[in-house]
Short mmCIF file of C-alpha atoms and ligand atoms in Angstrom, two decimals:
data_model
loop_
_atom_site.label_atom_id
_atom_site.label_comp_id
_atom_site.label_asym_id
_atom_site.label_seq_id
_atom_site.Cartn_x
_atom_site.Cartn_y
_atom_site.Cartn_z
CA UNK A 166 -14.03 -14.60 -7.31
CA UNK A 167 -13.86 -12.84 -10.50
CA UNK A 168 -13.98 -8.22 -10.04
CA UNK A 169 -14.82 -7.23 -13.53
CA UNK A 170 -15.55 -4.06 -14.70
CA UNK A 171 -16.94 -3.11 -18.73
CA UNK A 172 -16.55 0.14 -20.68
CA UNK A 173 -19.74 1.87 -18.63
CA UNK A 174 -18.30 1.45 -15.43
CA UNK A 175 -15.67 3.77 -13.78
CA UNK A 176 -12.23 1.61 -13.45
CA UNK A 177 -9.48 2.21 -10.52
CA UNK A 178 -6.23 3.94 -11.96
CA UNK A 179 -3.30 3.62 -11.00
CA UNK A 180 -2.04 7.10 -9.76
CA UNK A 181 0.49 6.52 -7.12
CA UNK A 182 3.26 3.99 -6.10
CA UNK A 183 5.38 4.55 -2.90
CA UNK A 184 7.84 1.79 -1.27
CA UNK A 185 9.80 1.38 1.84
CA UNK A 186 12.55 -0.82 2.97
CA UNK A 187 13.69 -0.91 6.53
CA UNK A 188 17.86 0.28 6.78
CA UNK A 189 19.31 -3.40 8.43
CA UNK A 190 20.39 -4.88 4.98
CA UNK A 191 21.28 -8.67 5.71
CA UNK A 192 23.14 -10.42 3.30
CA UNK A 193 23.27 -14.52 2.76
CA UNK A 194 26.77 -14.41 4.23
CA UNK A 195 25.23 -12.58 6.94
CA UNK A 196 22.30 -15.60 7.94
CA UNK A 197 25.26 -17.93 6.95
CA UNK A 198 27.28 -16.88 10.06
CA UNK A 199 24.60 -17.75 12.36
CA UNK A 200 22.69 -20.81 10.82
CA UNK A 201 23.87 -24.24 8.97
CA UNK A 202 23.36 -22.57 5.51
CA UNK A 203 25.20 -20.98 2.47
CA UNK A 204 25.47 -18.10 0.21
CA UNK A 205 25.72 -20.77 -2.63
CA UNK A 206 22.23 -22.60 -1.37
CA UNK A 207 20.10 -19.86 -0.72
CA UNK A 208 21.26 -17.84 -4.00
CA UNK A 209 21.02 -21.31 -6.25
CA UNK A 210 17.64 -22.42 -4.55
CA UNK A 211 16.15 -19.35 -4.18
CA UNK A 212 17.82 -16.86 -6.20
CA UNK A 213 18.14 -14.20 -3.51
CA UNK A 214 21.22 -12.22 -2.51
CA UNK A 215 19.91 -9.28 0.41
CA UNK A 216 16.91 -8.88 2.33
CA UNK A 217 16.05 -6.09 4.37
CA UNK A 218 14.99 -5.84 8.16
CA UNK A 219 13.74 -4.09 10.13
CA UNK A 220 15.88 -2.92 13.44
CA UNK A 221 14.21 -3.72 16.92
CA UNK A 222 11.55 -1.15 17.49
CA UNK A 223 10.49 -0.62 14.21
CA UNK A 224 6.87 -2.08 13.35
CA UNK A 225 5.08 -2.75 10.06
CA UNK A 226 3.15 0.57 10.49
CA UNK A 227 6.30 2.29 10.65
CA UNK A 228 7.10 0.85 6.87
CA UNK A 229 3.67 1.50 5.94
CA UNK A 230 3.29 5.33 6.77
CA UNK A 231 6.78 5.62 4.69
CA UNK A 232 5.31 4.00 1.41
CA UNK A 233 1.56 5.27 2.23
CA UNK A 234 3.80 8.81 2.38
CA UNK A 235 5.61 8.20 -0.73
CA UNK A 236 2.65 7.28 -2.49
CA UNK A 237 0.29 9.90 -2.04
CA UNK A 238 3.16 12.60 -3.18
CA UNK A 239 3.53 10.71 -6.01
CA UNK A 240 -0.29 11.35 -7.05
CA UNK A 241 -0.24 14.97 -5.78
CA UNK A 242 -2.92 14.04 -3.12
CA UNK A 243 -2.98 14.92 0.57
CA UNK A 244 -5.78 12.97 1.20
CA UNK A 245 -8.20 9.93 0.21
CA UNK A 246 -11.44 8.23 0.82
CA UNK A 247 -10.23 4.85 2.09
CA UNK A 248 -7.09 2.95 3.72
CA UNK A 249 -6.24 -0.66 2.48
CA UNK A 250 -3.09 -2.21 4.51
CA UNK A 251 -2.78 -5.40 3.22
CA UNK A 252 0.05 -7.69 5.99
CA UNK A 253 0.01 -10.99 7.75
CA UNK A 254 2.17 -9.01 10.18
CA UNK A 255 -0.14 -6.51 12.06
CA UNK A 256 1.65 -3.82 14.78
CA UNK A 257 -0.69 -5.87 17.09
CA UNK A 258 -3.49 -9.46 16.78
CA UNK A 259 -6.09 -6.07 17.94
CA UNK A 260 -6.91 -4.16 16.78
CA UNK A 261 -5.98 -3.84 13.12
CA UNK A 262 -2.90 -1.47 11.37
CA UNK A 263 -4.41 0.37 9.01
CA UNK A 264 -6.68 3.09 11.18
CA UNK A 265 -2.94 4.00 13.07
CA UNK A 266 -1.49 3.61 9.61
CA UNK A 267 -4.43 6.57 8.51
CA UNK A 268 -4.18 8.40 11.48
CA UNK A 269 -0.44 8.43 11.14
CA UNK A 270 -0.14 9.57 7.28
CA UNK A 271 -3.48 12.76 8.43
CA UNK A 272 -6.00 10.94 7.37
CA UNK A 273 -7.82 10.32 10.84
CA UNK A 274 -11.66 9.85 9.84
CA UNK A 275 -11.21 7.94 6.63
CA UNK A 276 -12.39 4.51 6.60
CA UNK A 277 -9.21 1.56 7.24
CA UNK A 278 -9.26 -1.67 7.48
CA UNK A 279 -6.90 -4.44 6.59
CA UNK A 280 -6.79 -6.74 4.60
CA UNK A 281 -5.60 -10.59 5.59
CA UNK A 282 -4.42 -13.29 2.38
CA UNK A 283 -1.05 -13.14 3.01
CA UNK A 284 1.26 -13.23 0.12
CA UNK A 285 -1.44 -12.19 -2.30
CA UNK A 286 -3.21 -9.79 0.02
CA UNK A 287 -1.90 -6.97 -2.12
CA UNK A 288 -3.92 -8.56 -5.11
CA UNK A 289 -6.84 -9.07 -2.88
CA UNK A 290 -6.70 -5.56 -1.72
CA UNK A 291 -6.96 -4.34 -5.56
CA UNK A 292 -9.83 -5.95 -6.01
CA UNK A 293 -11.58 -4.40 -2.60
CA UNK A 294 -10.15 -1.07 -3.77
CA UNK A 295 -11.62 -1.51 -7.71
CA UNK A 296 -14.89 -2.51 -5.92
CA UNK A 297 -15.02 0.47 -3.60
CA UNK A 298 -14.27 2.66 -6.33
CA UNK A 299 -16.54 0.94 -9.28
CA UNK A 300 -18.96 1.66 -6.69
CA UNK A 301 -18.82 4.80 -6.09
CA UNK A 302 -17.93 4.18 -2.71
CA UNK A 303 -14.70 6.14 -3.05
CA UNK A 304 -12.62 8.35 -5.36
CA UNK A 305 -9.33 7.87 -4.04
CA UNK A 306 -8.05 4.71 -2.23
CA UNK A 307 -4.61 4.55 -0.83
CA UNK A 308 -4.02 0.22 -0.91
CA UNK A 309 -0.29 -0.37 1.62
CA UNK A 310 0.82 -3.72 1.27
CA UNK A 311 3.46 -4.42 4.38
CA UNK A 312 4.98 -6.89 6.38
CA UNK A 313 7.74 -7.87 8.56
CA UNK A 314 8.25 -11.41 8.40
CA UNK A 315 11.60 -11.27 10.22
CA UNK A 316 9.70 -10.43 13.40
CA UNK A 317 7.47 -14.05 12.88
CA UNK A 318 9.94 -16.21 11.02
CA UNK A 319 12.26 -18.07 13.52
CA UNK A 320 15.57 -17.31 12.87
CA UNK A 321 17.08 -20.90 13.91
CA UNK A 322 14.86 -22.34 10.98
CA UNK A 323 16.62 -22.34 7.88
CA UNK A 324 14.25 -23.13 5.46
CA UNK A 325 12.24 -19.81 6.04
CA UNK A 326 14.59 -17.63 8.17
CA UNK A 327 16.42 -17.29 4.28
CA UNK A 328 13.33 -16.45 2.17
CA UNK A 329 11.58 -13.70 4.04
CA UNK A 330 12.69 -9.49 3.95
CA UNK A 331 10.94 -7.00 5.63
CA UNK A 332 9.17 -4.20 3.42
CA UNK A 333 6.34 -1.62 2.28
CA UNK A 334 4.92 -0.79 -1.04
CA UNK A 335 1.73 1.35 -2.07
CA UNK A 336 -0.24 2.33 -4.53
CA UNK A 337 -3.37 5.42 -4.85
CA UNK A 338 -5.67 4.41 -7.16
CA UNK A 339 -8.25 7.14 -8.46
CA UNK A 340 -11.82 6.65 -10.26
CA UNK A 341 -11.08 6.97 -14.28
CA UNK A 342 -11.85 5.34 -17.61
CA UNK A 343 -10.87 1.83 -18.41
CA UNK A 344 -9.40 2.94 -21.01
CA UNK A 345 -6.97 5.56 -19.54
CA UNK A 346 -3.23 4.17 -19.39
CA UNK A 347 -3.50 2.51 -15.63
CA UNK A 348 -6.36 1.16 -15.40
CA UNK A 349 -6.87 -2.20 -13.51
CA UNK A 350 -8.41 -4.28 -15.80
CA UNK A 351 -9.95 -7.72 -14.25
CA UNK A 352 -9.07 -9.68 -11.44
CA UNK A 353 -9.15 -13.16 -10.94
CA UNK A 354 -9.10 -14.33 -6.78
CA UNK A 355 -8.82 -17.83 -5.17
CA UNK A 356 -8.61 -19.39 -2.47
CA UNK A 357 -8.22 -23.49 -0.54
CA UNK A 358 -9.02 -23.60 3.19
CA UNK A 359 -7.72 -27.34 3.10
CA UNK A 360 -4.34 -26.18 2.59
CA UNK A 361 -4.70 -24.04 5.87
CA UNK A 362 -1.72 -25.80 7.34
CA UNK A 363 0.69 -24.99 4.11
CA UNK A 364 1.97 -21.66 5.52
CA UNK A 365 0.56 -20.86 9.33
CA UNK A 366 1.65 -19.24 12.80
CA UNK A 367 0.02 -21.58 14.78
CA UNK A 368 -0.75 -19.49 18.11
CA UNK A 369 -1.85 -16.38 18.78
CA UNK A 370 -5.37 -17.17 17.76
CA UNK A 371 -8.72 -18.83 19.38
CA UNK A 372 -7.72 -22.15 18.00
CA UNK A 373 -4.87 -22.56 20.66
CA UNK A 374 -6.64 -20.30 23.06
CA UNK A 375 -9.78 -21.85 23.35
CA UNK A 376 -8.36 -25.68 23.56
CA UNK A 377 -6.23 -24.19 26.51
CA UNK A 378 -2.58 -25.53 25.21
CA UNK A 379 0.53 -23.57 25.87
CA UNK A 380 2.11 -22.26 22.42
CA UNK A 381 5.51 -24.10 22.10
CA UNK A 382 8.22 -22.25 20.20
CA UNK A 383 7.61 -23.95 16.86
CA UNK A 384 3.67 -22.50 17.49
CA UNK A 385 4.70 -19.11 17.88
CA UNK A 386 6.91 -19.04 14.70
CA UNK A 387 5.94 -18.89 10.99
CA UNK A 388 6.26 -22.34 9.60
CA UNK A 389 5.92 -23.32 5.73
CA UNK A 390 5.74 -26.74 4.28
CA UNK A 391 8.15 -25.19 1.38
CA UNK A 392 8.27 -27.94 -0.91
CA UNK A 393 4.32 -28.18 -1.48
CA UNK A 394 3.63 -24.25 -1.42
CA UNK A 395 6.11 -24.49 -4.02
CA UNK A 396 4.08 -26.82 -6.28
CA UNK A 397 0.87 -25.12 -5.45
CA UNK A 398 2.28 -21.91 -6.10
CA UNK A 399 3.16 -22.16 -10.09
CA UNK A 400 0.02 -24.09 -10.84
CA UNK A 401 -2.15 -21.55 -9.35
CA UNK A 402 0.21 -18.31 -10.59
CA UNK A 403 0.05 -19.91 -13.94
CA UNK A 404 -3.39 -20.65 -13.61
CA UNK A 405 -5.03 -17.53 -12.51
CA UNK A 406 -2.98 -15.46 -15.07
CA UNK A 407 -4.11 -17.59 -17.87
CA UNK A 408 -7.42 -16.56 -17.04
CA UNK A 409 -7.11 -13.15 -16.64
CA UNK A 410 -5.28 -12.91 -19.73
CA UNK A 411 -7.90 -14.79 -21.17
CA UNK A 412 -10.54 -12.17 -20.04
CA UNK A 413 -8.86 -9.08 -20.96
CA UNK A 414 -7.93 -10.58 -24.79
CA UNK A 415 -4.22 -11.16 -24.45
CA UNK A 416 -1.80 -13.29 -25.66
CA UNK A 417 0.58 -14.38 -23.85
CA UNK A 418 3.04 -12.08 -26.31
CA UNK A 419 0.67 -9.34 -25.27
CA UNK A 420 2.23 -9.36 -21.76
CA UNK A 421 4.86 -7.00 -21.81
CA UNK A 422 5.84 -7.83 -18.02
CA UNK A 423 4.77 -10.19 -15.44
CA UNK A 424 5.14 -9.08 -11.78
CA UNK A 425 4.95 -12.63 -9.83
CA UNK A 426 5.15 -12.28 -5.97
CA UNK A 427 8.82 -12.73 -5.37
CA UNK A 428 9.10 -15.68 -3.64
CA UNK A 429 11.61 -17.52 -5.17
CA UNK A 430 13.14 -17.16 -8.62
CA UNK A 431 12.38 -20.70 -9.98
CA UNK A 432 9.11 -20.23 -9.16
CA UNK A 433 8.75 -17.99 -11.47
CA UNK A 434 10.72 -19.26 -14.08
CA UNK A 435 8.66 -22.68 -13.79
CA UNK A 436 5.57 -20.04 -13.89
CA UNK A 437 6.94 -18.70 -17.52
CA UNK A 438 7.63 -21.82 -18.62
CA UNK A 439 3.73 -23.29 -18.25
CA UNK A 440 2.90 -19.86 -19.80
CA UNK A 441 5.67 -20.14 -22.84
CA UNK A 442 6.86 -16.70 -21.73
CA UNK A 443 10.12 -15.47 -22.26
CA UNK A 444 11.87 -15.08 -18.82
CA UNK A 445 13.05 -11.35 -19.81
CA UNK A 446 9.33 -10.30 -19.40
CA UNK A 447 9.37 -11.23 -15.43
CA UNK A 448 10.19 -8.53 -12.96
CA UNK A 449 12.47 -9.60 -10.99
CA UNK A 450 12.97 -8.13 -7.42
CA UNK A 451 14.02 -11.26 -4.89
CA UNK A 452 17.27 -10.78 -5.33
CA UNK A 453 17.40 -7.90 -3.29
CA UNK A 454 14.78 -8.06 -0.78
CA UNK A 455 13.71 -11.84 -0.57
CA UNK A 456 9.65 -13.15 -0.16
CA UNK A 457 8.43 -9.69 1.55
CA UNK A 458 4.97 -10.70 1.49
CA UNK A 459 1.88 -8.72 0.84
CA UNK A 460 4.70 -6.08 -0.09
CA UNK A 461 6.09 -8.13 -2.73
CA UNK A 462 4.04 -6.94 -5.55
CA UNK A 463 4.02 -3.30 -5.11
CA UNK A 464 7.98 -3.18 -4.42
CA UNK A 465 8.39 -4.76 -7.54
CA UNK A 466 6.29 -2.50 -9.12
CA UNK A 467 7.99 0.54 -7.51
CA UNK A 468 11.82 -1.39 -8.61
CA UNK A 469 10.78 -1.96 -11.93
CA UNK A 470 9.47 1.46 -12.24
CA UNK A 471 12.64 3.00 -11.18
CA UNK A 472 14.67 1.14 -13.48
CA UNK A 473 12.57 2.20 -16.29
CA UNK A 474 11.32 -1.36 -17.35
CA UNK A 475 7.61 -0.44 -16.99
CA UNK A 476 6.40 1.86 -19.81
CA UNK A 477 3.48 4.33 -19.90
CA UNK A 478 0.68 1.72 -21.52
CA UNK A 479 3.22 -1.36 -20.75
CA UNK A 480 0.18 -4.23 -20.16
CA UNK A 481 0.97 -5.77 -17.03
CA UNK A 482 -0.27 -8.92 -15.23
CA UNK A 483 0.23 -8.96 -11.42
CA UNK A 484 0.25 -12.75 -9.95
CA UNK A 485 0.76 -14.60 -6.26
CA UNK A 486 0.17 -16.70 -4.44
CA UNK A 487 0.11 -17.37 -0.38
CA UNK A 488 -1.39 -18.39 2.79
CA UNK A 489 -4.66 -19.58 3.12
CA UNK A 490 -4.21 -20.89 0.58
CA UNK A 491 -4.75 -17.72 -1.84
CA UNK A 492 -3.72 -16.84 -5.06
CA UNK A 493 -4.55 -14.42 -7.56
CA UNK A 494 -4.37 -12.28 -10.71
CA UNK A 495 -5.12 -9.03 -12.27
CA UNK A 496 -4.23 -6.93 -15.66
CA UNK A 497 -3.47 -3.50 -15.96
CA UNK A 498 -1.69 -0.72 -18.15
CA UNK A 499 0.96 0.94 -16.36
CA UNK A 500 0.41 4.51 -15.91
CA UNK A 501 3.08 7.42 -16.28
CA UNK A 502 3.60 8.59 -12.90
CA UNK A 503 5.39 11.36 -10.95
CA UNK A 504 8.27 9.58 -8.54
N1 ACO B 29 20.43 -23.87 3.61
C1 ACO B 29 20.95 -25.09 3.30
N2 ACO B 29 20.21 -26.20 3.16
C2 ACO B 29 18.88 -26.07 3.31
C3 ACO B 29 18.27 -24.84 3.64
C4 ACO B 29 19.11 -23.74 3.79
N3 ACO B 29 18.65 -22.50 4.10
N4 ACO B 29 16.94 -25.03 3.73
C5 ACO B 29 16.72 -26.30 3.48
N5 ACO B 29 17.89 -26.95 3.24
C6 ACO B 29 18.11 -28.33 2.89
C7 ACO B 29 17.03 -29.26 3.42
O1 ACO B 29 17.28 -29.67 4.73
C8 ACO B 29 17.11 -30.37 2.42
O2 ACO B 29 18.18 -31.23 2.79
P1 ACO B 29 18.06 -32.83 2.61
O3 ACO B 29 17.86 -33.04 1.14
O4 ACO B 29 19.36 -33.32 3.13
O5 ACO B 29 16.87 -33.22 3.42
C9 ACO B 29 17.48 -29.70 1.11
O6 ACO B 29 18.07 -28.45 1.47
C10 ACO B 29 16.31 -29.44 0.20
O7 ACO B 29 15.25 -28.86 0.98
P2 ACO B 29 13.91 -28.42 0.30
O8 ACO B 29 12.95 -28.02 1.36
O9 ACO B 29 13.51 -29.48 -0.67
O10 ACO B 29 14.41 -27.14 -0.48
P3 ACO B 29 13.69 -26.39 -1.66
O11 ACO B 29 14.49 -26.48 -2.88
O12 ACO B 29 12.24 -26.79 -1.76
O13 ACO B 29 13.77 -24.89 -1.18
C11 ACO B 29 12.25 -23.23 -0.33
C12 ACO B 29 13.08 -24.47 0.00
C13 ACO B 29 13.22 -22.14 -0.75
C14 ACO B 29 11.50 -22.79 0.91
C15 ACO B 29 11.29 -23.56 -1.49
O14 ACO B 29 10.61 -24.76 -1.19
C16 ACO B 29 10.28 -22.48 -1.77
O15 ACO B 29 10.63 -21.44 -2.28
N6 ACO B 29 9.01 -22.78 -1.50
C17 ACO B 29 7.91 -21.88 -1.86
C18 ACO B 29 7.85 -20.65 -1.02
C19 ACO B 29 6.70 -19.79 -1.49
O16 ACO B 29 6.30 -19.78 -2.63
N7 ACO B 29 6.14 -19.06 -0.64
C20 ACO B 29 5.00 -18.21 -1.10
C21 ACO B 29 4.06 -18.10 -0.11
S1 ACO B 29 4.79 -17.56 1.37
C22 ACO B 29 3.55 -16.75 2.19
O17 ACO B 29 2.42 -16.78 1.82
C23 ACO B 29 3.96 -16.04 3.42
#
């Protein structure tokens, strides 16, 4: 699916960007103690060092009224016209996250749904949001991507329990001018229902239900075939931003940063490699928080931000790829913004 928008129509800005991370950092040492792994594996494999998560009692809503918070002071706004959580981790299978999520941050009333494409449910939820607001369905969307994947991933398996942090991010986006600095340009969606069994949590759903089995413990636990996500996940990251660069007229040297979903670091080196990017133009978050899901994006964002690598007018691509399968794409300026 391809969300466009041309110089007549009103584009969604960038206005906003809040995060959250949950207080229980975890190192690899940490997951080493308990499970038949090593800081050496998971940092040469995967390239991560910490992950975050969260300590019993505390739910994805709880990380997404934190970064919904942070982002709304960070436009100035106390309110807006629609709620976006994207997560594959809902408080609850019913009903969804987001209306507590509104109801939570004052914004009882306000239309909330989420959002379901795991890992690039963030990107999916820009393009719901740009659509909303090209519209003129809304003037202000707040978009939450969250999850806590520690409370799905079993910890006894080793080849997820090590990827996967817990964590928020946000962003508002207002109605403006595509040509104002922030502006989401296109966005380029995907998706392969025959790779359903990829990345799933088997029970919990009317599959299991209505064929009356009992959920064993592998059922009720996230479970990822890693080394084919892996393959799918550069040729479709490298895909889908070749064709949004292609749409909005840049060069691959026009990109001053790519923000992959964080999943593993030679992911996306192999991803700048099929794009002949230089490595230094990749955000680069996983070391510190792991594969934190429909959060991944807008973390990196708010990291990247903070440490001053994104500059007002920096062109941007955003890329993932997840469950579903899904995978996506979109182009934007970055905005100045108020942290
Ligand atoms: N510690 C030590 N050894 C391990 C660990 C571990 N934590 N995990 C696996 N191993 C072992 C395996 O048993 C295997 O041993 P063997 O060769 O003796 O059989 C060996 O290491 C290699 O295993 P692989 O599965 O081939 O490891 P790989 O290099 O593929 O790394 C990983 C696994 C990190 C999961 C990788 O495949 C990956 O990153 N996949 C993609 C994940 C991704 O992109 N996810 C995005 C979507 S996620 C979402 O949507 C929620």
């Amino acid at each position: 699916m391809r969300t466009s928008r041309t110089s007549d129509t009103r584009a969604a800005v960038v206005c906003g960007l809040g995060s959250a991370l949950p207080g229980r950092l975890v190192t690899n040492d940490d997951l080493a103690a308990d499970m038949d792994t090593s800081d050496e594996w998971i940092r040469t494999r995967t390239g991560i060092r910490t992950r975050h998560f969260v300590e019993p009692g505390t739910a994805t809503s709880d990380l997404a009224v934190a970064a919904g918070a942070q982002a709304l002071g960070s436009a100035g706004l106390s309110t807006v016209d629609t709620v976006l959580l994207a997560t594959t981790t809902p408080d609850r299978p019913c009903p969804a996250t987001a209306p507590l999520v509104a109801h939570r941050l004052g914004l009882t009333g306000r239309p909330a749904f989420d959002v379901s494409a795991v890992c690039t449910g963030f990107l999916y939820g820009l393009s719901v949001a740009a659509g909303l607001i090209a519209s003129g369905s809304a003037e202000h969307v707040l978009l939450i991507g969250a999850d806590t994947f520690s409370t799905i991933v079993d910890p006894q398996d080793r080849a997820s329990a090590v990827v996967f942090g817990d964590g928020a991010g946000a962003v508002v986006l207002r109605a403006g001018a595509p040509e104002e600095h922030g502006a989401l340009g296109p966005v380029e969606l995907g998706s392969d229902g025959s790779l359903a069994d990829l990345i799933t949590v088997r029970a919990g759903g009317s599959e299991q239900r209505s064929a009356g089995r009992r959920p064993t413990r592998a059922d009720a636990h996230f479970a990822m075939a890693g080394q084919d996500v892996f393959a799918h996940a550069v040729t479709r990251m490298a895909e889908a931003t070749r064709t949004v660069m292609n749409r909005v007229g840049w060069k691959t040297g026009d990109v001053d940063r790519l923000v992959g979903h964080q999943a593993n670091l030679r992911i996306l080196h192999a991803v700048a490699e099929q794009l002949d990017m230089e490595r230094e133009r990749l955000v680069v978050h996983l070391d510190r928080v792991g594969n934190t899901a429909a959060a991944s994006i807008p973390l990196a964002l708010s990291h990247a931000c903070a440490a001053e690598e994104l500059a007002p007018g920096a062109r941007v691509v955003l890329t993932a790829f997840g469950g579903g399968a899904t995978w996506g794409a979109a182009a934007l300026t970055w905005p100045s913004l108020d942290r």
